[in-house]
mmCIF file of C-alpha atoms and ligand atoms in Angstrom:
data_model
loop_
_atom_site.group_PDB
_atom_site.id
_atom_site.type_symbol
_atom_site.label_atom_id
_atom_site.label_comp_id
_atom_site.label_asym_id
_atom_site.label_seq_id
_atom_site.Cartn_x
_atom_site.Cartn_y
_atom_site.Cartn_z
ATOM 1 C CA MET A 1 0.196 0.017 0.026
ATOM 2 C CA SER A 2 1.381 3.331 -0.881
ATOM 3 C CA GLN A 3 1.877 5.959 1.751
ATOM 4 C CA SER A 4 1.584 9.544 1.729
ATOM 5 C CA VAL A 5 4.316 12.428 2.468
ATOM 6 C CA LEU A 6 2.965 15.943 3.108
ATOM 7 C CA LEU A 7 5.854 18.816 2.366
ATOM 8 C CA LEU A 8 5.117 21.821 4.186
ATOM 9 C CA PRO A 9 8.207 24.097 3.117
ATOM 10 C CA GLY A 10 6.879 27.395 5.157
ATOM 11 C CA ASP A 11 9.169 30.267 5.098
ATOM 12 C CA GLY A 12 12.782 31.764 5.118
ATOM 13 C CA ILE A 13 15.175 29.047 4.106
ATOM 14 C CA GLY A 14 12.390 26.421 4.649
ATOM 15 C CA PRO A 15 11.603 25.990 0.720
ATOM 16 C CA GLU A 16 15.348 26.042 -0.139
ATOM 17 C CA ILE A 17 16.131 23.147 2.380
ATOM 18 C CA VAL A 18 12.917 21.134 1.755
ATOM 19 C CA ALA A 19 13.509 21.119 -1.927
ATOM 20 C CA GLU A 20 16.896 19.346 -1.111
ATOM 21 C CA ALA A 21 14.985 16.784 1.266
ATOM 22 C CA GLU A 22 12.346 16.400 -1.484
ATOM 23 C CA ARG A 23 15.184 15.200 -4.001
ATOM 24 C CA VAL A 24 16.673 12.971 -1.638
ATOM 25 C CA LEU A 25 13.386 11.504 -0.882
ATOM 26 C CA HIS A 26 12.503 11.077 -4.541
ATOM 27 C CA LYS A 27 15.868 9.032 -4.927
ATOM 28 C CA VAL A 28 15.286 6.621 -1.936
ATOM 29 C CA ASN A 29 11.688 6.028 -3.104
ATOM 30 C CA GLU A 30 13.082 4.907 -6.461
ATOM 31 C CA ARG A 31 15.956 3.226 -5.246
ATOM 32 C CA PHE A 32 13.976 1.134 -2.254
ATOM 33 C CA ASP A 33 10.584 0.904 -4.141
ATOM 34 C CA LEU A 34 8.837 2.454 -1.141
ATOM 35 C CA GLY A 35 5.715 3.743 -3.101
ATOM 36 C CA LEU A 36 5.667 7.063 -1.400
ATOM 37 C CA GLN A 37 3.309 9.799 -2.676
ATOM 38 C CA PHE A 38 4.158 13.243 -2.221
ATOM 39 C CA ALA A 39 2.092 16.547 -1.764
ATOM 40 C CA THR A 40 2.904 20.021 -0.822
ATOM 41 C CA ALA A 41 0.917 22.697 1.105
ATOM 42 C CA ASP A 42 1.351 25.982 2.720
ATOM 43 C CA VAL A 43 1.819 26.650 6.511
ATOM 44 C CA GLY A 44 2.890 29.802 8.401
ATOM 45 C CA GLY A 45 3.761 33.117 6.539
ATOM 46 C CA ALA A 46 3.621 31.529 3.170
ATOM 47 C CA ALA A 47 -0.077 30.383 4.180
ATOM 48 C CA ILE A 48 -0.775 33.750 5.829
ATOM 49 C CA ASP A 49 0.041 35.482 2.564
ATOM 50 C CA ALA A 50 -1.924 32.987 0.073
ATOM 51 C CA ALA A 51 -4.957 32.329 2.373
ATOM 52 C CA GLY A 52 -5.065 34.844 5.187
ATOM 53 C CA GLU A 53 -4.112 32.225 8.044
ATOM 54 C CA PRO A 54 -1.229 29.992 9.229
ATOM 55 C CA LEU A 55 -2.941 26.907 9.223
ATOM 56 C CA PRO A 56 -5.367 26.712 6.329
ATOM 57 C CA SER A 57 -8.352 23.996 6.794
ATOM 58 C CA LYS A 58 -7.147 22.537 3.466
ATOM 59 C CA THR A 59 -3.531 22.195 4.753
ATOM 60 C CA LEU A 60 -5.003 20.599 8.061
ATOM 61 C CA ASP A 61 -6.963 18.259 6.320
ATOM 62 C CA GLN A 62 -4.025 17.206 3.908
ATOM 63 C CA ALA A 63 -1.940 16.801 7.057
ATOM 64 C CA GLN A 64 -4.427 14.607 8.808
ATOM 65 C CA LYS A 65 -4.573 12.381 5.889
ATOM 66 C CA SER A 66 -0.736 11.916 5.450
ATOM 67 C CA ASP A 67 1.398 9.170 7.056
ATOM 68 C CA ALA A 68 4.053 11.826 7.564
ATOM 69 C CA ILE A 69 4.823 15.569 7.450
ATOM 70 C CA LEU A 70 8.147 17.302 6.607
ATOM 71 C CA LEU A 71 8.230 20.621 7.580
ATOM 72 C CA GLY A 72 10.743 23.305 6.981
ATOM 73 C CA ALA A 73 10.203 26.170 9.278
ATOM 74 C CA VAL A 74 8.225 29.007 9.703
ATOM 75 C CA GLY A 75 8.188 32.662 10.461
ATOM 76 C CA GLY A 76 10.175 35.651 9.808
ATOM 77 C CA PRO A 77 10.132 39.544 10.281
ATOM 78 C CA LYS A 78 7.532 40.128 7.716
ATOM 79 C CA TRP A 79 4.780 38.658 10.155
ATOM 80 C CA ASP A 80 6.075 39.655 13.198
ATOM 81 C CA GLY A 81 3.710 42.749 13.655
ATOM 82 C CA LEU A 82 0.614 40.105 13.368
ATOM 83 C CA GLU A 83 -1.642 39.485 16.448
ATOM 84 C CA MET A 84 -0.734 36.117 18.290
ATOM 85 C CA ALA A 85 -3.713 34.232 16.673
ATOM 86 C CA LEU A 86 -2.533 35.100 13.397
ATOM 87 C CA ARG A 87 1.182 34.518 13.664
ATOM 88 C CA PRO A 88 3.101 31.855 11.737
ATOM 89 C CA GLU A 89 4.062 29.974 14.695
ATOM 90 C CA LYS A 90 0.362 29.145 15.270
ATOM 91 C CA GLY A 91 0.125 27.229 12.183
ATOM 92 C CA LEU A 92 2.819 24.773 13.927
ATOM 93 C CA LEU A 93 1.182 24.685 17.084
ATOM 94 C CA GLY A 94 -2.090 23.986 15.291
ATOM 95 C CA LEU A 95 -0.537 20.854 13.523
ATOM 96 C CA ARG A 96 0.760 19.615 16.826
ATOM 97 C CA SER A 97 -2.215 19.752 19.034
ATOM 98 C CA ASN A 98 -4.510 18.796 16.165
ATOM 99 C CA LEU A 99 -2.640 15.711 15.309
ATOM 100 C CA GLU A 100 -1.864 15.142 18.878
ATOM 101 C CA LEU A 101 1.781 14.637 18.438
ATOM 102 C CA PHE A 102 2.795 13.865 22.025
ATOM 103 C CA ALA A 103 6.319 12.201 21.464
ATOM 104 C CA ASN A 104 9.126 14.763 20.712
ATOM 105 C CA LEU A 105 12.219 13.087 19.422
ATOM 106 C CA ARG A 106 15.408 15.125 19.177
ATOM 107 C CA PRO A 107 18.761 13.389 18.245
ATOM 108 C CA ALA A 108 21.934 14.905 19.099
ATOM 109 C CA ILE A 109 24.337 13.414 16.863
ATOM 110 C CA LEU A 110 28.192 14.956 16.378
ATOM 111 C CA TYR A 111 29.698 13.537 13.577
ATOM 112 C CA PRO A 112 33.377 12.950 14.359
ATOM 113 C CA GLN A 113 34.209 14.895 11.020
ATOM 114 C CA LEU A 114 32.521 18.035 12.751
ATOM 115 C CA ALA A 115 33.930 17.458 16.314
ATOM 116 C CA SER A 116 35.824 20.917 16.401
ATOM 117 C CA ALA A 117 32.176 22.755 16.143
ATOM 118 C CA SER A 118 31.376 21.618 19.635
ATOM 119 C CA SER A 119 32.384 23.808 22.664
ATOM 120 C CA LEU A 120 33.519 20.802 24.287
ATOM 121 C CA LYS A 121 36.788 19.168 24.060
ATOM 122 C CA PRO A 122 36.676 16.667 21.085
ATOM 123 C CA GLU A 123 37.443 13.248 22.978
ATOM 124 C CA VAL A 124 34.266 14.048 25.173
ATOM 125 C CA VAL A 125 31.838 14.506 22.341
ATOM 126 C CA SER A 126 33.261 13.081 19.160
ATOM 127 C CA GLY A 127 30.853 10.398 18.046
ATOM 128 C CA LEU A 128 28.095 11.455 20.302
ATOM 129 C CA ASP A 129 25.011 9.976 19.375
ATOM 130 C CA ILE A 130 21.707 10.712 22.017
ATOM 131 C CA LEU A 131 18.255 10.668 21.452
ATOM 132 C CA ILE A 132 15.971 12.429 23.959
ATOM 133 C CA VAL A 133 12.501 11.451 23.816
ATOM 134 C CA ARG A 134 10.464 14.291 25.220
ATOM 135 C CA GLU A 135 6.745 14.405 26.195
ATOM 136 C CA LEU A 136 5.273 17.334 24.319
ATOM 137 C CA THR A 137 1.617 17.729 25.196
ATOM 138 C CA GLY A 138 1.383 17.245 28.896
ATOM 139 C CA GLY A 139 3.118 18.366 31.876
ATOM 140 C CA ILE A 140 3.519 21.940 33.771
ATOM 141 C CA TYR A 141 3.352 23.460 30.512
ATOM 142 C CA PHE A 142 -0.517 22.464 30.135
ATOM 143 C CA GLY A 143 -1.538 21.558 33.644
ATOM 144 C CA GLN A 144 -4.553 23.201 35.125
ATOM 145 C CA PRO A 145 -5.099 25.466 37.296
ATOM 146 C CA ARG A 146 -2.617 28.014 35.987
ATOM 147 C CA GLY A 147 -2.535 31.862 36.314
ATOM 148 C CA VAL A 148 -1.464 34.748 38.401
ATOM 149 C CA ARG A 149 -4.020 35.430 41.486
ATOM 150 C CA GLU A 150 -3.827 37.853 44.357
ATOM 151 C CA LEU A 151 -3.600 36.692 47.750
ATOM 152 C CA GLU A 152 -5.007 38.287 50.995
ATOM 153 C CA GLY A 153 -3.132 41.326 51.579
ATOM 154 C CA GLY A 154 -2.740 42.096 48.042
ATOM 155 C CA GLU A 155 0.086 40.363 47.075
ATOM 156 C CA ARG A 156 -0.065 38.418 43.652
ATOM 157 C CA GLN A 157 1.161 34.754 43.111
ATOM 158 C CA GLY A 158 1.940 32.992 40.230
ATOM 159 C CA TYR A 159 0.941 29.182 39.817
ATOM 160 C CA ASN A 160 1.271 26.379 37.408
ATOM 161 C CA THR A 161 0.261 22.802 37.986
ATOM 162 C CA TYR A 162 2.822 19.797 37.107
ATOM 163 C CA VAL A 163 0.493 17.042 36.214
ATOM 164 C CA TYR A 164 1.032 13.572 34.477
ATOM 165 C CA SER A 165 -1.572 10.691 34.317
ATOM 166 C CA GLU A 166 -0.749 7.273 34.221
ATOM 167 C CA SER A 167 -1.399 6.829 30.600
ATOM 168 C CA GLU A 168 0.206 9.821 29.540
ATOM 169 C CA ILE A 169 3.525 8.633 31.154
ATOM 170 C CA ARG A 170 2.851 4.832 29.705
ATOM 171 C CA ARG A 171 2.421 6.204 26.081
ATOM 172 C CA ILE A 172 5.643 8.165 26.106
ATOM 173 C CA GLY A 173 7.565 5.605 27.829
ATOM 174 C CA ARG A 174 6.631 2.944 25.112
ATOM 175 C CA VAL A 175 8.090 5.571 22.223
ATOM 176 C CA ALA A 176 11.288 5.539 24.458
ATOM 177 C CA PHE A 177 11.468 1.850 25.099
ATOM 178 C CA GLU A 178 10.927 1.125 21.606
ATOM 179 C CA ALA A 179 13.436 3.691 20.395
ATOM 180 C CA ALA A 180 16.096 1.978 22.741
ATOM 181 C CA GLN A 181 15.087 -1.264 21.358
ATOM 182 C CA GLN A 182 15.926 -0.109 17.701
ATOM 183 C CA ARG A 183 19.328 1.780 19.151
ATOM 184 C CA ASN A 184 21.638 0.352 21.922
ATOM 185 C CA GLY A 185 19.119 -1.198 24.251
ATOM 186 C CA LYS A 186 19.992 1.930 26.848
ATOM 187 C CA LEU A 187 17.256 4.051 28.388
ATOM 188 C CA CYS A 188 17.631 6.797 31.123
ATOM 189 C CA SER A 189 14.553 8.108 32.415
ATOM 190 C CA VAL A 190 15.103 11.729 33.971
ATOM 191 C CA ASP A 191 12.875 12.960 36.677
ATOM 192 C CA LYS A 192 12.837 14.753 40.047
ATOM 193 C CA ALA A 193 11.484 12.055 42.195
ATOM 194 C CA ASN A 194 13.044 13.116 45.319
ATOM 195 C CA VAL A 195 11.184 16.207 45.359
ATOM 196 C CA LEU A 196 8.179 15.827 42.998
ATOM 197 C CA GLU A 197 5.415 13.328 43.520
ATOM 198 C CA VAL A 198 4.466 13.464 39.689
ATOM 199 C CA THR A 199 7.753 12.071 38.840
ATOM 200 C CA VAL A 200 7.559 9.281 41.664
ATOM 201 C CA LEU A 201 4.550 8.052 39.626
ATOM 202 C CA TRP A 202 6.552 8.504 36.543
ATOM 203 C CA ARG A 203 9.632 6.466 37.912
ATOM 204 C CA GLU A 204 7.252 4.101 38.874
ATOM 205 C CA ILE A 205 5.359 3.550 35.577
ATOM 206 C CA MET A 206 9.020 3.334 33.794
ATOM 207 C CA ASN A 207 9.946 0.642 35.854
ATOM 208 C CA ASP A 208 6.758 -1.166 35.486
ATOM 209 C CA LEU A 209 7.096 -0.765 31.433
ATOM 210 C CA ALA A 210 10.511 -2.038 31.674
ATOM 211 C CA LYS A 211 8.999 -5.508 32.367
ATOM 212 C CA ASP A 212 7.870 -5.496 28.686
ATOM 213 C CA TYR A 213 11.201 -4.639 27.189
ATOM 214 C CA PRO A 214 13.435 -7.155 29.153
ATOM 215 C CA GLU A 215 16.359 -6.201 26.239
ATOM 216 C CA VAL A 216 16.542 -2.550 27.377
ATOM 217 C CA GLU A 217 18.406 -1.549 30.276
ATOM 218 C CA LEU A 218 16.707 0.898 32.208
ATOM 219 C CA SER A 219 18.279 3.503 34.658
ATOM 220 C CA HIS A 220 16.892 6.783 36.328
ATOM 221 C CA MET A 221 18.547 9.715 36.893
ATOM 222 C CA TYR A 222 17.881 13.449 38.688
ATOM 223 C CA VAL A 223 17.201 16.141 36.128
ATOM 224 C CA ASP A 224 19.937 18.205 38.176
ATOM 225 C CA ASN A 225 22.573 15.369 37.784
ATOM 226 C CA ALA A 226 21.323 14.706 34.099
ATOM 227 C CA ALA A 227 22.106 18.451 33.409
ATOM 228 C CA MET A 228 25.598 18.038 34.817
ATOM 229 C CA GLN A 229 26.265 14.560 33.132
ATOM 230 C CA LEU A 230 25.430 16.088 29.642
ATOM 231 C CA VAL A 231 28.431 18.234 29.758
ATOM 232 C CA LYS A 232 30.667 16.243 31.743
ATOM 233 C CA ALA A 233 30.254 12.743 29.973
ATOM 234 C CA PRO A 234 27.585 12.907 27.414
ATOM 235 C CA LYS A 235 28.483 9.641 25.558
ATOM 236 C CA GLN A 236 27.230 7.780 28.607
ATOM 237 C CA PHE A 237 23.615 8.439 27.181
ATOM 238 C CA ASP A 238 21.799 6.377 24.370
ATOM 239 C CA VAL A 239 18.111 7.153 24.732
ATOM 240 C CA ILE A 240 16.826 9.684 27.411
ATOM 241 C CA VAL A 241 12.990 10.053 28.133
ATOM 242 C CA THR A 242 11.754 12.909 30.318
ATOM 243 C CA GLY A 243 8.616 15.138 30.845
ATOM 244 C CA ASN A 244 7.888 18.382 29.046
ATOM 245 C CA MET A 245 9.619 20.825 30.977
ATOM 246 C CA PHE A 246 12.897 18.822 31.677
ATOM 247 C CA GLY A 247 12.802 17.570 28.045
ATOM 248 C CA ASP A 248 12.680 21.205 26.770
ATOM 249 C CA ILE A 249 15.623 22.246 28.748
ATOM 250 C CA LEU A 250 17.802 19.306 28.148
ATOM 251 C CA SER A 251 17.127 18.756 24.323
ATOM 252 C CA ASP A 252 18.374 22.348 23.833
ATOM 253 C CA GLU A 253 21.532 21.624 26.102
ATOM 254 C CA ALA A 254 22.120 18.218 24.109
ATOM 255 C CA ALA A 255 21.472 20.085 20.877
ATOM 256 C CA MET A 256 24.397 22.688 21.706
ATOM 257 C CA LEU A 257 26.939 20.036 22.536
ATOM 258 C CA THR A 258 26.999 19.604 18.927
ATOM 259 C CA GLY A 259 27.762 23.032 18.030
ATOM 260 C CA SER A 260 25.792 22.809 14.759
ATOM 261 C CA ILE A 261 22.178 23.898 14.590
ATOM 262 C CA GLY A 262 22.254 23.165 10.743
ATOM 263 C CA MET A 263 22.793 19.532 11.433
ATOM 264 C CA LEU A 264 19.972 18.667 14.019
ATOM 265 C CA PRO A 265 16.841 16.894 12.806
ATOM 266 C CA SER A 266 13.744 16.300 15.159
ATOM 267 C CA ALA A 267 10.469 14.007 14.988
ATOM 268 C CA SER A 268 7.006 14.744 16.944
ATOM 269 C CA LEU A 269 4.861 11.443 16.780
ATOM 270 C CA ASN A 270 1.538 10.744 17.611
ATOM 271 C CA ALA A 271 0.018 7.113 18.927
ATOM 272 C CA GLU A 272 -0.340 6.245 15.219
ATOM 273 C CA LYS A 273 3.321 6.721 14.630
ATOM 274 C CA GLN A 274 2.011 9.446 12.343
ATOM 275 C CA GLY A 275 4.633 12.031 12.634
ATOM 276 C CA MET A 276 5.808 15.680 11.722
ATOM 277 C CA TYR A 277 9.462 15.858 11.055
ATOM 278 C CA GLU A 278 11.430 19.098 10.869
ATOM 279 C CA PRO A 279 15.012 20.636 11.411
ATOM 280 C CA CYS A 280 15.636 22.233 15.102
ATOM 281 C CA HIS A 281 16.590 25.642 13.647
ATOM 282 C CA GLY A 282 14.216 28.481 12.449
ATOM 283 C CA SER A 283 13.581 30.024 8.917
ATOM 284 C CA ALA A 284 16.900 31.746 9.387
ATOM 285 C CA PRO A 285 15.528 35.085 7.628
ATOM 286 C CA ASP A 286 19.167 36.669 7.622
ATOM 287 C CA ILE A 287 20.255 34.044 4.979
ATOM 288 C CA ALA A 288 17.029 33.489 3.150
ATOM 289 C CA GLY A 289 16.873 33.160 -0.858
ATOM 290 C CA GLN A 290 20.886 33.269 -0.813
ATOM 291 C CA GLY A 291 21.396 29.447 -1.430
ATOM 292 C CA ILE A 292 23.742 28.961 1.514
ATOM 293 C CA ALA A 293 21.695 27.280 4.007
ATOM 294 C CA ASN A 294 22.694 23.928 5.246
ATOM 295 C CA PRO A 295 20.063 21.683 4.107
ATOM 296 C CA LEU A 296 21.487 18.348 6.030
ATOM 297 C CA ALA A 297 19.195 18.975 9.326
ATOM 298 C CA THR A 298 16.158 18.784 7.176
ATOM 299 C CA ILE A 299 17.671 15.930 4.809
ATOM 300 C CA LEU A 300 18.270 13.940 8.277
ATOM 301 C CA SER A 301 14.466 14.647 9.244
ATOM 302 C CA ALA A 302 13.590 12.866 6.247
ATOM 303 C CA ALA A 303 15.634 10.008 7.386
ATOM 304 C CA MET A 304 13.974 10.018 10.772
ATOM 305 C CA MET A 305 10.392 10.113 9.027
ATOM 306 C CA LEU A 306 11.643 6.865 6.792
ATOM 307 C CA ARG A 307 12.515 5.240 10.192
ATOM 308 C CA TYR A 308 9.616 6.176 12.439
ATOM 309 C CA SER A 309 6.650 6.591 10.348
ATOM 310 C CA LEU A 310 7.308 4.890 7.089
ATOM 311 C CA GLN A 311 8.717 1.594 8.363
ATOM 312 C CA ALA A 312 11.734 2.351 6.011
ATOM 313 C CA GLU A 313 14.675 1.695 7.992
ATOM 314 C CA GLU A 314 17.161 0.563 5.186
ATOM 315 C CA ALA A 315 16.418 3.789 3.287
ATOM 316 C CA ALA A 316 17.009 6.102 6.562
ATOM 317 C CA GLN A 317 20.214 4.362 6.932
ATOM 318 C CA ALA A 318 21.064 5.111 3.240
ATOM 319 C CA ILE A 319 20.343 8.662 3.702
ATOM 320 C CA GLU A 320 22.448 9.027 7.268
ATOM 321 C CA ALA A 321 25.422 7.064 5.393
ATOM 322 C CA ALA A 322 25.287 9.490 2.469
ATOM 323 C CA VAL A 323 25.544 12.499 4.680
ATOM 324 C CA SER A 324 28.453 10.859 6.479
ATOM 325 C CA ALA A 325 30.207 10.235 3.235
ATOM 326 C CA VAL A 326 29.502 13.903 2.109
ATOM 327 C CA LEU A 327 31.208 15.115 5.310
ATOM 328 C CA ASP A 328 34.211 12.705 4.824
ATOM 329 C CA GLN A 329 34.547 14.460 1.365
ATOM 330 C CA GLY A 330 35.375 17.376 3.380
ATOM 331 C CA LEU A 331 31.980 19.679 2.034
ATOM 332 C CA ARG A 332 30.513 22.227 4.268
ATOM 333 C CA THR A 333 27.990 24.926 4.277
ATOM 334 C CA ALA A 334 28.982 28.019 5.693
ATOM 335 C CA ASP A 335 27.631 27.475 9.214
ATOM 336 C CA ILE A 336 29.888 24.110 9.448
ATOM 337 C CA MET A 337 32.887 25.716 7.440
ATOM 338 C CA SER A 338 36.412 24.792 8.992
ATOM 339 C CA GLU A 339 39.728 25.357 7.750
ATOM 340 C CA GLY A 340 40.690 22.989 4.756
ATOM 341 C CA ALA A 341 37.108 22.218 3.962
ATOM 342 C CA THR A 342 35.279 22.941 0.712
ATOM 343 C CA ARG A 343 32.646 25.432 1.019
ATOM 344 C CA VAL A 344 29.471 24.328 -0.936
ATOM 345 C CA GLY A 345 25.872 26.185 -0.968
ATOM 346 C CA THR A 346 22.556 24.388 -0.408
ATOM 347 C CA ARG A 347 22.068 23.021 -3.954
ATOM 348 C CA GLU A 348 25.615 21.688 -4.038
ATOM 349 C CA MET A 349 25.177 19.915 -0.719
ATOM 350 C CA GLY A 350 22.335 18.365 -2.052
ATOM 351 C CA ASP A 351 23.646 17.244 -5.028
ATOM 352 C CA ALA A 352 26.479 15.640 -3.058
ATOM 353 C CA VAL A 353 23.913 13.680 -0.953
ATOM 354 C CA LEU A 354 22.168 12.380 -4.017
ATOM 355 C CA ALA A 355 25.531 11.442 -5.318
ATOM 356 C CA ALA A 356 26.503 9.543 -2.302
ATOM 357 C CA LEU A 357 23.249 7.756 -2.391
HETATM 358 P P1 LIG B 401 17.304 30.423 13.671
HETATM 359 O O1 LIG B 401 17.315 29.136 14.035
HETATM 360 O O2 LIG B 401 16.203 30.846 11.920
HETATM 361 O O3 LIG B 401 18.371 31.112 13.108
HETATM 362 C C1 LIG B 401 19.513 31.386 14.076
HETATM 363 C C2 LIG B 401 20.933 31.450 13.388
HETATM 364 O O4 LIG B 401 21.156 30.396 12.525
HETATM 365 C C3 LIG B 401 21.065 32.493 12.206
HETATM 366 O O5 LIG B 401 22.061 33.139 11.954
HETATM 367 C C4 LIG B 401 20.754 31.378 11.025
HETATM 368 O O6 LIG B 401 21.243 31.871 9.755
HETATM 369 C C5 LIG B 401 21.517 30.144 11.287
HETATM 370 N N1 LIG B 401 20.688 29.307 10.906
HETATM 371 C C6 LIG B 401 19.810 28.544 11.205
HETATM 372 N N2 LIG B 401 19.611 27.526 10.274
HETATM 373 C C7 LIG B 401 20.407 27.535 9.326
HETATM 374 C C8 LIG B 401 20.898 26.476 8.322
HETATM 375 N N3 LIG B 401 20.168 25.433 8.411
HETATM 376 N N4 LIG B 401 21.987 26.744 7.689
HETATM 377 C C9 LIG B 401 22.717 27.842 8.039
HETATM 378 N N5 LIG B 401 22.492 28.666 8.838
HETATM 379 C C10 LIG B 401 21.466 28.520 9.810
HETATM 380 O O7 LIG B 401 16.477 31.242 14.794
HETATM 381 P P2 LIG B 401 15.858 32.788 14.908
HETATM 382 O O8 LIG B 401 16.927 33.572 14.204
HETATM 383 O O9 LIG B 401 16.066 33.049 16.382
HETATM 384 O O10 LIG B 401 14.689 32.776 14.214
HETATM 385 C C11 LIG B 401 14.369 33.206 12.926
HETATM 386 C C12 LIG B 401 12.736 32.923 12.902
HETATM 387 O O11 LIG B 401 12.451 31.446 12.653
HETATM 388 C C13 LIG B 401 11.916 33.467 13.765
HETATM 389 O O12 LIG B 401 10.581 34.120 13.040
HETATM 390 C C14 LIG B 401 11.418 32.323 14.723
HETATM 391 O O13 LIG B 401 10.061 32.591 15.255
HETATM 392 C C15 LIG B 401 11.146 31.397 13.645
HETATM 393 N N6 LIG B 401 11.731 30.026 14.044
HETATM 394 C C16 LIG B 401 10.922 29.106 13.648
HETATM 395 C C17 LIG B 401 11.022 27.612 14.345
HETATM 396 C C18 LIG B 401 10.429 26.479 13.434
HETATM 397 O O14 LIG B 401 9.764 26.811 12.160
HETATM 398 N N7 LIG B 401 10.359 25.339 13.999
HETATM 399 C C19 LIG B 401 12.102 27.518 15.322
HETATM 400 C C20 LIG B 401 12.576 28.398 15.686
HETATM 401 C C21 LIG B 401 12.542 29.738 15.255
#
């Protein structure tokens, strides 16, 4: 049965980098006989310009019917003056909530060829390959009640609620255990169970789930220690699973270990493994239209899409190997340029990945 992919180029460098990922997807579609069907739609600023809203119902409808979505980036100064509800970012948030994308997968991979881009010593980070699985639709960012209230005496108090139901913990836990199964079989659950009851429950459920995945070695770590260990000895981790807020912070910390934002893919999945895949960076309006953006984060997002939503592991690995081969050849876009390397633009980088495939 054929599977459908919706491409949402978005704004800024989005169309340039998605175009390269699209060429790569067409190539593996042919080579591995995947039977993928492609469609393209507007989101973000591009949709505001074309249809007056950041997530037109036609785009949402296409997204709901597709097996996977590849997004470039949204936003830019052109739309910064619009009211909140009409801003390009609402297009992204709307897709996340409508598709119930509760699992955010953020790999932090440091290709040995780019070890000098990290602010940490090469021997600490070279070859780093971590996957952070962050719960994306629950926890303290969404818990009720929330707000700012006035106490007796007139002092104001801000408050939020940190809640996770058993089913929410279980479903993100399963995604993480399954990811660990596909990788090195090591899962570290990060919590604050010495202080927060909600994470005592989190830890209990993770331990319970572990019985279903005997081949995965589960460990637990407090979030403050995890933050330290990530900069001290990051290669001790394989898969990390954590809640929304801790994951927000730790995934950015892990991303920065690699030092190159143009290389980092991400995935957001729902219970049906339908997913939205996008680079971790934004629309880079400062370099849009110049043909110099790094397309590799988007190309690697396409590889994640093949792995997690389209059951095409072999094609995913072929793309990842091609990216590594291109780095071996010394080809670099401006953002990852180093001494002695050959500087290339967006299209040439895409050409090189295609050639390596
Ligand atoms: P950004 O990630 O777009 O850019 C930060 C810096 O990194 C810039 O100097 C940019 O040129 C560079 N950069 C980013 N991606 C690159 C790539 N692939 N190749 C080479 N260089 C790259 O972040 P920002 O400047 O804070 O935000 C710009 C716009 O993007 C804003 O409108 C913001 O709201 C939006 N944004 C969108 C997303 C998203 O769509 N998921 C995420 C973050 C920011």
